[in-house]
Amino acid sequence: MALTNPINPVNPLPMGPWKITVYDQEYFQGKRMEFTACCQNIMECGMENIRSLKVECGAWVGYEHSSFCGQQFVLEKGDYPRFEAYSGSNSYRIERMISFRPICSAYHKESRMTIYEKENMIGRQFELSDDYPSLQAMGWFNNEVGSMLIQSGAFVCYQFPGYRGHQYILESDCHGGEYKCYREFGSHSQTPQIQSIRRIQH
């Protein structure tokens, strides 16, 4: 059987490895737009907010505000009919997502990171390459992480055990993989409290 030429114009491949479809109403209703790259401000595209979405290819991160600022939401392949489907159990309720971008380094099978007791990669450390619903249960000595080094892949870190609370998406191709203090975890980060971590699916 002959192999199909991947650049054959009769059967073109999708544009890049990422695709997301967003809607301005719940349950995939209302205005609909498709993206294969980042969007800094959905309002500039004629939408006031994103109320449901479908991730068709790749892993993405959504943000509460424009220009990739504010609360973060990890968006892996699947359907998100309402805001609660991707917002998780945050410390405060928000129903707003204005910007989003692909997580280019997400690769579930080759994810590796090191967490450190203190800022600037100092103090006791622990290497992770799996999912940890409770860092304390696996032996981490307190509920805070001073700094992190992402050697490969991408992770989502959560404020509380069981993947709850504020989400922080940390990637090997951002900051050179170095997050030297909790303020670098995200623009919304106000505490070094991290109690669960998991790899991001691609």
mmCIF file with all atom_site columns, C-alpha atoms in Angstrom, residues 105 107 110-113 128 149-155 170-172:
data_model
loop_
_atom_site.group_PDB
_atom_site.id
_atom_site.type_symbol
_atom_site.label_atom_id
_atom_site.label_alt_id
_atom_site.label_comp_id
_atom_site.label_asym_id
_atom_site.label_entity_id
_atom_site.label_seq_id
_atom_site.pdbx_PDB_ins_code
_atom_site.Cartn_x
_atom_site.Cartn_y
_atom_site.Cartn_z
_atom_site.occupancy
_atom_site.B_iso_or_equiv
_atom_site.pdbx_formal_charge
_atom_site.auth_seq_id
_atom_site.auth_comp_id
_atom_site.auth_asym_id
_atom_site.auth_atom_id
_atom_site.pdbx_PDB_model_num
ATOM 1  C CA . SER A 1 105 ? 6.319  21.993 25.471 1.00 0.00 ? 105 SER A CA 1
ATOM 2  C CA . TYR A 1 107 ? 4.484  16.129 26.223 1.00 0.00 ? 107 TYR A CA 1
ATOM 3  C CA . GLU A 1 110 ? 8.673  12.996 28.806 1.00 0.00 ? 110 GLU A CA 1
ATOM 4  C CA . SER A 1 111 ? 7.907  15.389 31.646 1.00 0.00 ? 111 SER A CA 1
ATOM 5  C CA . ARG A 1 112 ? 10.483 16.013 34.383 1.00 0.00 ? 112 ARG A CA 1
ATOM 6  C CA . MET A 1 113 ? 10.808 18.736 37.002 1.00 0.00 ? 113 MET A CA 1
ATOM 7  C CA . LEU A 1 128 ? 9.058  14.569 39.777 1.00 0.00 ? 128 LEU A CA 1
ATOM 8  C CA . LEU A 1 149 ? 13.074 23.801 37.487 1.00 0.00 ? 149 LEU A CA 1
ATOM 9  C CA . ILE A 1 150 ? 11.211 22.242 34.543 1.00 0.00 ? 150 ILE A CA 1
ATOM 10 C CA . GLN A 1 151 ? 13.745 20.091 32.691 1.00 0.00 ? 151 GLN A CA 1
ATOM 11 C CA . SER A 1 152 ? 11.280 18.828 30.076 1.00 0.00 ? 152 SER A CA 1
ATOM 12 C CA . GLY A 1 153 ? 7.578  18.948 29.299 1.00 0.00 ? 153 GLY A CA 1
ATOM 13 C CA . ALA A 1 154 ? 4.947  21.000 31.110 1.00 0.00 ? 154 ALA A CA 1
ATOM 14 C CA . PHE A 1 155 ? 3.123  20.684 34.425 1.00 0.00 ? 155 PHE A CA 1
ATOM 15 C CA . LEU A 1 170 ? 4.863  25.754 34.269 1.00 0.00 ? 170 LEU A CA 1
ATOM 16 C CA . GLU A 1 171 ? 6.734  24.933 31.057 1.00 0.00 ? 171 GLU A CA 1
ATOM 17 C CA . SER A 1 172 ? 10.270 23.937 30.093 1.00 0.00 ? 172 SER A CA 1
#
